Every structure is written in structure tokens, then in C-alpha cells.
Coordinates of C-alpha atoms in Angstrom, one line a residue:
M1162 CA -13.2 -40.9 6.5
R1163 CA -16.5 -40.2 8.1
G1164 CA -15.0 -37.4 10.3
F1165 CA -13.0 -36.3 7.3
D1166 CA -16.1 -35.8 5.2
L1167 CA -17.6 -33.7 7.9
Q1168 CA -14.9 -31.1 7.3
R1169 CA -16.5 -30.3 4.0
S1170 CA -19.4 -28.5 5.8
G1171 CA -17.6 -25.2 5.6
T1172 CA -17.6 -24.5 9.3
V1173 CA -14.5 -24.2 11.3
P1174 CA -14.4 -27.0 14.0
R1175 CA -13.3 -26.4 17.5
E1176 CA -9.7 -27.1 18.1
N1177 CA -10.3 -30.3 20.1
D1178 CA -12.7 -31.6 17.4
F1179 CA -10.1 -30.8 14.7
F1180 CA -7.4 -32.9 16.4
K1181 CA -9.8 -35.7 17.0
V1182 CA -10.9 -35.8 13.4
F1183 CA -7.7 -35.2 11.5
G1184 CA -5.1 -36.6 14.0
P1185 CA -6.0 -40.3 13.4
A1186 CA -6.4 -39.7 9.6
F1187 CA -2.8 -38.4 9.3
K1188 CA -1.4 -41.2 11.5
R1189 CA -3.0 -43.9 9.2
N1190 CA -1.3 -42.4 6.2
A1191 CA 2.0 -41.7 8.0
R1192 CA 2.9 -45.4 8.0
W1193 CA 3.4 -45.2 4.2
S1194 CA 5.9 -42.3 4.5
V1195 CA 9.3 -42.7 3.0
N1196 CA 10.6 -40.3 5.7
T1197 CA 10.1 -42.2 9.0
R1198 CA 10.4 -39.0 11.1
V1199 CA 6.8 -37.9 10.8
L1200 CA 5.7 -34.9 12.8
D1201 CA 2.7 -34.8 15.0
L1202 CA -0.4 -32.7 14.1
G1203 CA 0.2 -30.7 17.3
D1204 CA 3.7 -29.6 16.2
R1205 CA 4.5 -26.4 14.5
T1206 CA 2.0 -25.9 11.7
R1207 CA 4.4 -24.5 9.0
R1208 CA 6.8 -27.5 9.3
Y1209 CA 3.9 -29.9 9.6
Y1210 CA 2.0 -28.9 6.5
N1211 CA 5.2 -28.5 4.5
F1212 CA 6.0 -32.1 5.3
W1213 CA 2.6 -33.4 4.2
Y1214 CA 2.5 -31.2 1.0
A1215 CA 5.8 -32.8 0.1
F1216 CA 4.7 -36.3 1.2
K1217 CA 6.4 -39.3 -0.4
S1218 CA 4.8 -42.7 -0.1
W1219 CA 6.5 -46.1 -0.5
R1220 CA 3.1 -47.8 -0.6
E1221 CA 2.7 -50.6 -3.2
F1222 CA -0.4 -51.6 -4.9
P1223 CA -0.1 -55.3 -5.7
E1224 CA -3.9 -55.7 -5.9
E1225 CA -3.7 -53.5 -9.0
E1226 CA -1.4 -56.0 -10.8
E1227 CA -4.2 -58.1 -12.1
H1228 CA -2.0 -59.9 -14.6
D1229 CA 0.2 -62.8 -13.4
L1230 CA 3.3 -62.7 -15.5
E1231 CA 3.8 -66.4 -14.9
E1232 CA 0.7 -67.1 -17.0
A1233 CA 2.0 -65.3 -20.1
D1234 CA 2.3 -67.6 -23.1
S1235 CA 4.9 -65.5 -24.8
R1236 CA 7.3 -62.6 -24.4
E1237 CA 5.0 -60.3 -26.2
E1238 CA 2.1 -61.2 -23.8
K1239 CA 4.4 -60.8 -20.8
R1240 CA 5.5 -57.4 -21.9
W1241 CA 1.9 -56.4 -22.4
M1242 CA 1.0 -57.7 -18.9
E1243 CA 3.9 -55.7 -17.5
R1244 CA 2.7 -52.5 -19.2
E1245 CA -0.9 -53.0 -18.0
N1246 CA 0.2 -53.7 -14.5
A1247 CA 2.4 -50.6 -14.5
R1248 CA -0.3 -48.4 -15.9
K1249 CA -2.9 -49.5 -13.3
T1250 CA -0.3 -49.2 -10.5
Q1251 CA 0.6 -45.7 -11.6
K1252 CA -3.1 -44.8 -11.7
A1253 CA -3.6 -46.1 -8.2
R1254 CA -0.5 -44.2 -7.0
K1255 CA -1.9 -40.9 -8.5
E1256 CA -5.2 -41.5 -6.8
E1257 CA -3.4 -42.1 -3.5
Y1258 CA -1.5 -38.9 -3.7
A1259 CA -4.6 -37.0 -4.7
R1260 CA -6.5 -38.5 -1.7
I1261 CA -3.6 -37.4 0.7
R1262 CA -3.5 -34.0 -0.9
T1263 CA -7.2 -33.5 -0.4
L1264 CA -6.8 -34.6 3.2
V1265 CA -3.9 -32.1 3.7
D1266 CA -5.8 -29.2 1.9
N1267 CA -8.9 -29.7 4.0
A1268 CA -6.9 -29.9 7.3
Y1269 CA -5.0 -26.8 6.4
K1270 CA -8.2 -24.9 5.6
K1271 CA -9.9 -26.0 8.9
D1272 CA -7.0 -25.9 11.2
P1273 CA -8.0 -23.4 13.9
R1274 CA -4.4 -22.2 14.2
I1275 CA -4.1 -21.5 10.5
V1276 CA -7.5 -19.8 10.5
K1277 CA -6.5 -17.6 13.4
R1278 CA -3.2 -16.7 11.8
K1279 CA -4.9 -15.8 8.5
E1280 CA -7.4 -13.7 10.4
E1281 CA -4.6 -11.9 12.2
E1282 CA -2.8 -11.3 8.9
K1283 CA -5.9 -10.1 7.3
A1284 CA -6.6 -7.8 10.2
K1285 CA -3.0 -6.4 9.9
K1286 CA -3.4 -5.8 6.2
Q1287 CA -6.7 -4.1 6.7
A1288 CA -5.2 -2.0 9.5
K1289 CA -2.4 -0.9 7.1
K1290 CA -4.9 -0.3 4.4
D1291 CA -7.0 1.8 6.8
E1292 CA -3.9 3.6 7.9
K1293 CA -3.0 4.5 4.3
V1294 CA -6.6 5.7 3.7
M1295 CA -6.6 7.8 6.8
A1296 CA -3.2 9.2 5.9
K1297 CA -4.3 10.1 2.4
K1298 CA -7.5 11.6 3.8
K1299 CA -5.5 13.7 6.3
L1300 CA -3.2 15.0 3.5
E1301 CA -6.2 15.9 1.4
E1302 CA -7.8 17.7 4.3
E1303 CA -4.6 19.5 5.1
A1304 CA -4.2 20.5 1.4
A1305 CA -7.8 21.7 1.3
A1306 CA -7.3 23.7 4.5
A1307 CA -4.1 25.2 3.1
I1308 CA -5.9 26.2 -0.1
E1309 CA -8.7 27.7 2.0
E1310 CA -6.2 29.6 4.2
E1311 CA -4.4 30.9 1.1
K1312 CA -7.8 32.1 -0.3
R1313 CA -8.7 33.7 3.0
R1314 CA -5.3 35.4 3.2
K1315 CA -5.6 36.8 -0.4
E1316 CA -9.1 38.0 0.3
E1317 CA -7.8 39.7 3.5
E1318 CA -4.9 41.3 1.6
A1319 CA -7.3 42.5 -1.1
K1320 CA -9.6 44.0 1.5
L1321 CA -6.7 45.7 3.3
A1322 CA -5.4 47.0 0.0
A1323 CA -8.9 48.4 -0.9
E1324 CA -9.2 50.1 2.5
A1325 CA -5.7 51.5 2.1
A1326 CA -6.5 52.8 -1.4
Q1327 CA -9.7 54.4 -0.1
Q1328 CA -7.8 56.1 2.8
Q1329 CA -5.2 57.3 0.3
K1330 CA -8.0 58.7 -1.9
K1331 CA -9.6 60.5 1.0
L1332 CA -6.2 61.9 2.0
C1333 CA -5.5 63.1 -1.5
D1334 CA -9.0 64.7 -1.8
K1335 CA -8.4 66.4 1.6
M1336 CA -5.1 67.7 0.5
E1337 CA -6.5 68.9 -2.9
N1338 CA -9.2 70.7 -1.0
K1339 CA -6.6 72.4 1.2
E1340 CA -4.5 73.3 -1.8
G1341 CA -7.6 74.6 -3.5
L1342 CA -8.4 76.8 -0.6
K1343 CA -4.9 78.0 -0.3
L1344 CA -4.8 78.8 -4.0
A1345 CA -8.1 80.7 -3.8
K1346 CA -6.7 82.6 -0.9
V1347 CA -3.6 83.5 -2.8
L1348 CA -5.6 84.6 -5.8
K1349 CA -7.9 86.6 -3.5
N1350 CA -4.9 88.3 -1.8
G1351 CA -3.4 89.0 -5.2
N1352 CA -6.5 90.8 -6.4
N1353 CA -6.6 92.9 -3.2
D1354 CA -3.0 93.9 -3.7
E1355 CA -3.7 94.9 -7.3
T1356 CA -6.7 97.0 -6.2
E1357 CA -4.6 98.7 -3.5
S1358 CA -1.9 99.4 -6.0
E1359 CA -4.3 101.1 -8.3
E1360 CA -5.7 103.2 -5.5
E1361 CA -2.2 104.2 -4.6
E1362 CA -1.5 105.2 -8.2
V1363 CA -4.7 107.4 -8.2
V1364 CA -3.7 109.1 -4.9
E1365 CA -0.2 109.7 -6.2
A1366 CA -1.5 111.1 -9.5
K1367 CA -3.8 113.4 -7.6
H1368 CA -0.8 114.5 -5.5
N1369 CA 1.2 115.2 -8.7
G1370 CA -1.7 117.1 -10.1
H1371 CA -3.2 114.9 -12.8
V1372 CA -5.7 112.2 -13.0
K1373 CA -6.9 110.0 -15.7
A1374 CA -10.2 110.8 -17.3
N1375 CA -11.5 108.7 -20.1
G1376 CA -8.0 107.4 -20.5
F1377 CA -6.4 111.0 -20.9
A1378 CA -4.3 112.7 -18.4
T1379 CA -5.6 116.1 -17.2
Q1380 CA -4.0 118.7 -15.0
S1381 CA -5.5 120.1 -12.0
P1382 CA -6.2 124.0 -11.8
R1383 CA -3.4 124.3 -9.4
A1384 CA -1.0 122.6 -11.7
A1385 CA -2.2 124.7 -14.6
A1386 CA -1.6 128.0 -12.7
M1387 CA 1.9 127.0 -12.0
V1388 CA 2.6 126.6 -15.7

């Protein structure tokens, strides 16, 4: 039990030390096993500890039977002695199973093979957890990048639309200026044609012998002589 108590220190013993400490302790208790096929501590850990966690002992505790039934003076006293002996034996049996369970629990916690396996399982779980975290982070980054790209695309489209609208406005202004010049030219030409028409009328009137004066038609002397 001295070596067994040392395992309460909280440190994980070296593999050789572990077998030196716990090997003999298990062998001492194995002699009470109902199942005679007791595994060795160096065998497969899962089967080994399953065996000891389900351990059944045939051990008797005659020393706990403090009452000699032969000394009973009556049946009532004998039955009382039997009950007392059974109670104390049951108590001793429970203490025995508790002691073995403590031995198995401590060995399981300190077994370098179990410790290593648990560390590997813990590392795998942590790796999976980290992988999920990284995957989630990647999705978030991709989503943020997609949102940023969509924002940039819309800004670019808005910019191009504004530039196109500005170009259209310039084109419309240019066309309006051209149309204005063209219209002014047409109006100017129309006025010139009207002036020329009036001049032609005056010439023709002179040729016919009358002109307008103050809005009244007069005849030329030549025209009057012919009358």
C-alpha cells in the first residue's frame, strides 16, 4: 500500500514505475477473483480495466463473525448472532470492494497508456474544434469579402452611370446648341428672303408706274400722261 499511496501525489509515474507499483497490488487482490482467468496489467488496457471494474470476489471474512453461534443460549439469541455476523460481514465486504475500486480508479488515472490515449483524444477533439473555428472564420471572411465586393461593384456601377449621364447631358447640350444655331440661321435667312421680296415688290411697282407713299398708291407722271 505504500507505493499505492504514492500515486495520490497527482504526478504521472513513468511507465516502469507504474507497473512496479500497481502490478503486485493487483496480483495480491487477484487471488480472490471468482473468475480465475485474471488478465495481466500489461495486457490490453480496455479489457483489463473492464475486468477489474466488474471484479467479483469470493473472499470470506470469518474474523468479522465475532459471535459464536454455538454459544447461543436460545434460538432468539442465535438468530440475533447470525444477523450481527451477517451485518458485519456485509460491511467488511463493502469496504473490500471500495478498496479495490479505489485501487482500480487510481491505476486507471495514472496508467501512462491511458493518459497518452486521453491526451491524443483531447488533441483530436481540439483539432476538430480548431478546424470548425477556422472554417467558420473562413466563411465569415468570404462573406465579408463578398459584401465588400458587391459594395464596390455597386459603387462602380453608380460611378459609370453618373459619367454616362454627364456625357449624355453634354451631348444633349451640344445638340441643342447646334439646333439653336440652325434655327437662328433659318430665321435669319427667312428675314433676308422677306426683305428681298419687299424690295422686289417696290421695283415691280415702280415698273408698273406706282409706288406707295404713306400707305397710298400714286401714279408716276408717265403713267398719268398715258391716261
